Amino acid sequence: MPITEANAQNFEETTKEGFVIVDMYGENCNPCKRFIKVIEELEFELPFVNIIKVNTTQNRDIAVRNQVRGVPTILFMKDGKEMKRNTGFMELDQLKEAIKDYLY
């Protein structure tokens, strides 16, 4: 699945079904820019994982609604409900470890 950019119009729709990784990022956040490479690598290795990106600079309402206080924040959601979250940069191995319980 390609990485999808979500906004206020499609966030609920893109996260309501199945397992989804949501990358909440800021435009001027260096760790966020580094994390983009990690999720692109994850997409390459596990193309069946649904990955959504949310620009919190442009979609502040989504960040507020999900109580995101720092970026990057990675939400692990299943059927529209948050199962787990991580605030701060994650290496690929850490990300894969965090999602293994939901995929296998």
mmCIF file of C-alpha atoms in Angstrom:
data_model
loop_
_atom_site.group_PDB
_atom_site.id
_atom_site.type_symbol
_atom_site.label_atom_id
_atom_site.label_comp_id
_atom_site.label_asym_id
_atom_site.label_seq_id
_atom_site.Cartn_x
_atom_site.Cartn_y
_atom_site.Cartn_z
ATOM 1 C CA MET A 1 0.000 0.000 0.000
ATOM 2 C CA PRO A 2 1.357 3.425 -0.777
ATOM 3 C CA ILE A 3 1.912 5.868 2.069
ATOM 4 C CA THR A 4 -1.159 8.133 2.255
ATOM 5 C CA GLU A 5 -1.207 11.784 3.335
ATOM 6 C CA ALA A 6 -4.265 12.322 5.541
ATOM 7 C CA ASN A 7 -6.063 15.560 6.379
ATOM 8 C CA ALA A 8 -9.182 16.692 8.240
ATOM 9 C CA GLN A 9 -11.411 15.495 5.387
ATOM 10 C CA ASN A 10 -10.102 11.911 5.193
ATOM 11 C CA PHE A 11 -8.404 11.089 8.530
ATOM 12 C CA GLU A 12 -11.359 9.218 10.055
ATOM 13 C CA GLU A 13 -11.958 7.280 6.823
ATOM 14 C CA THR A 14 -8.302 6.255 6.421
ATOM 15 C CA THR A 15 -7.931 5.010 10.001
ATOM 16 C CA LYS A 16 -11.312 3.357 10.638
ATOM 17 C CA GLU A 17 -10.555 -0.118 9.316
ATOM 18 C CA GLY A 18 -7.738 -2.554 10.027
ATOM 19 C CA PHE A 19 -4.252 -1.854 11.389
ATOM 20 C CA VAL A 20 -2.810 1.563 10.539
ATOM 21 C CA ILE A 21 0.441 3.322 11.429
ATOM 22 C CA VAL A 22 -0.101 7.086 11.669
ATOM 23 C CA ASP A 23 2.991 9.301 11.423
ATOM 24 C CA MET A 24 2.176 12.691 12.981
ATOM 25 C CA TYR A 25 4.916 15.029 11.779
ATOM 26 C CA GLY A 26 5.791 18.718 11.643
ATOM 27 C CA GLU A 27 7.106 20.583 8.622
ATOM 28 C CA ASN A 28 10.196 21.955 10.390
ATOM 29 C CA CYS A 29 11.005 18.892 12.492
ATOM 30 C CA ASN A 30 14.375 17.273 11.721
ATOM 31 C CA PRO A 31 13.624 13.954 13.480
ATOM 32 C CA CYS A 32 10.384 13.858 11.433
ATOM 33 C CA LYS A 33 12.366 14.239 8.216
ATOM 34 C CA ARG A 34 14.653 11.373 9.273
ATOM 35 C CA PHE A 35 11.627 9.228 10.169
ATOM 36 C CA ILE A 36 10.251 9.594 6.623
ATOM 37 C CA LYS A 37 13.133 7.399 5.425
ATOM 38 C CA VAL A 38 12.267 4.790 8.095
ATOM 39 C CA ILE A 39 8.616 4.531 7.063
ATOM 40 C CA GLU A 40 9.604 4.380 3.388
ATOM 41 C CA GLU A 41 11.880 1.452 4.244
ATOM 42 C CA LEU A 42 9.049 -0.180 6.225
ATOM 43 C CA GLU A 43 6.728 0.263 3.238
ATOM 44 C CA PHE A 44 9.332 -1.434 1.032
ATOM 45 C CA GLU A 45 9.792 -4.370 3.449
ATOM 46 C CA LEU A 46 6.128 -4.735 4.483
ATOM 47 C CA PRO A 47 4.060 -3.334 1.597
ATOM 48 C CA PHE A 48 0.800 -4.653 3.102
ATOM 49 C CA VAL A 49 1.062 -2.318 6.142
ATOM 50 C CA ASN A 50 -1.209 0.718 5.912
ATOM 51 C CA ILE A 51 0.818 3.890 6.649
ATOM 52 C CA ILE A 52 -0.787 7.321 7.000
ATOM 53 C CA LYS A 53 1.094 10.603 7.377
ATOM 54 C CA VAL A 54 -0.460 13.679 8.992
ATOM 55 C CA ASN A 55 1.175 17.086 8.693
ATOM 56 C CA THR A 56 0.393 18.560 12.129
ATOM 57 C CA THR A 57 1.444 22.034 10.983
ATOM 58 C CA GLN A 58 -1.407 22.066 8.457
ATOM 59 C CA ASN A 59 -3.795 19.770 10.373
ATOM 60 C CA ARG A 60 -3.552 21.068 13.912
ATOM 61 C CA ASP A 61 -7.103 19.904 14.701
ATOM 62 C CA ILE A 62 -6.147 16.251 14.126
ATOM 63 C CA ALA A 63 -3.111 16.640 16.390
ATOM 64 C CA VAL A 64 -5.199 18.273 19.139
ATOM 65 C CA ARG A 65 -7.956 15.655 18.882
ATOM 66 C CA ASN A 66 -5.353 12.882 19.231
ATOM 67 C CA GLN A 67 -3.504 14.658 22.069
ATOM 68 C CA VAL A 68 -0.250 14.917 20.108
ATOM 69 C CA ARG A 69 2.052 17.180 22.103
ATOM 70 C CA GLY A 70 5.323 16.539 20.268
ATOM 71 C CA VAL A 71 6.457 15.327 16.866
ATOM 72 C CA PRO A 72 7.144 12.890 15.510
ATOM 73 C CA THR A 73 4.393 10.929 17.214
ATOM 74 C CA ILE A 74 3.588 7.530 15.786
ATOM 75 C CA LEU A 75 0.120 6.162 16.496
ATOM 76 C CA PHE A 76 -0.558 2.459 16.112
ATOM 77 C CA MET A 77 -4.294 2.167 15.420
ATOM 78 C CA LYS A 78 -6.639 -0.724 14.838
ATOM 79 C CA ASP A 79 -10.184 -0.202 13.576
ATOM 80 C CA GLY A 80 -10.072 3.516 14.427
ATOM 81 C CA LYS A 81 -8.810 3.055 17.997
ATOM 82 C CA GLU A 82 -5.335 3.886 19.240
ATOM 83 C CA MET A 83 -3.594 0.770 20.537
ATOM 84 C CA LYS A 84 -0.182 2.284 21.258
ATOM 85 C CA ARG A 85 1.870 5.406 20.588
ATOM 86 C CA ASN A 86 5.482 6.495 20.442
ATOM 87 C CA THR A 87 6.685 10.070 20.646
ATOM 88 C CA GLY A 88 10.112 10.690 19.149
ATOM 89 C CA PHE A 89 12.218 9.164 16.395
ATOM 90 C CA MET A 90 12.138 5.389 15.936
ATOM 91 C CA GLU A 91 14.665 3.227 14.122
ATOM 92 C CA LEU A 92 13.310 0.660 11.655
ATOM 93 C CA ASP A 93 13.973 -2.245 14.053
ATOM 94 C CA GLN A 94 12.097 -0.464 16.857
ATOM 95 C CA LEU A 95 9.163 0.214 14.534
ATOM 96 C CA LYS A 96 9.015 -3.395 13.357
ATOM 97 C CA GLU A 97 9.164 -4.598 16.972
ATOM 98 C CA ALA A 98 6.299 -2.251 17.909
ATOM 99 C CA ILE A 99 4.012 -3.539 15.140
ATOM 100 C CA LYS A 100 4.734 -7.260 15.285
ATOM 101 C CA ASP A 101 2.029 -7.934 17.891
ATOM 102 C CA TYR A 102 -0.596 -6.411 15.594
ATOM 103 C CA LEU A 103 0.473 -8.159 12.399
ATOM 104 C CA TYR A 104 1.252 -11.706 13.459
#
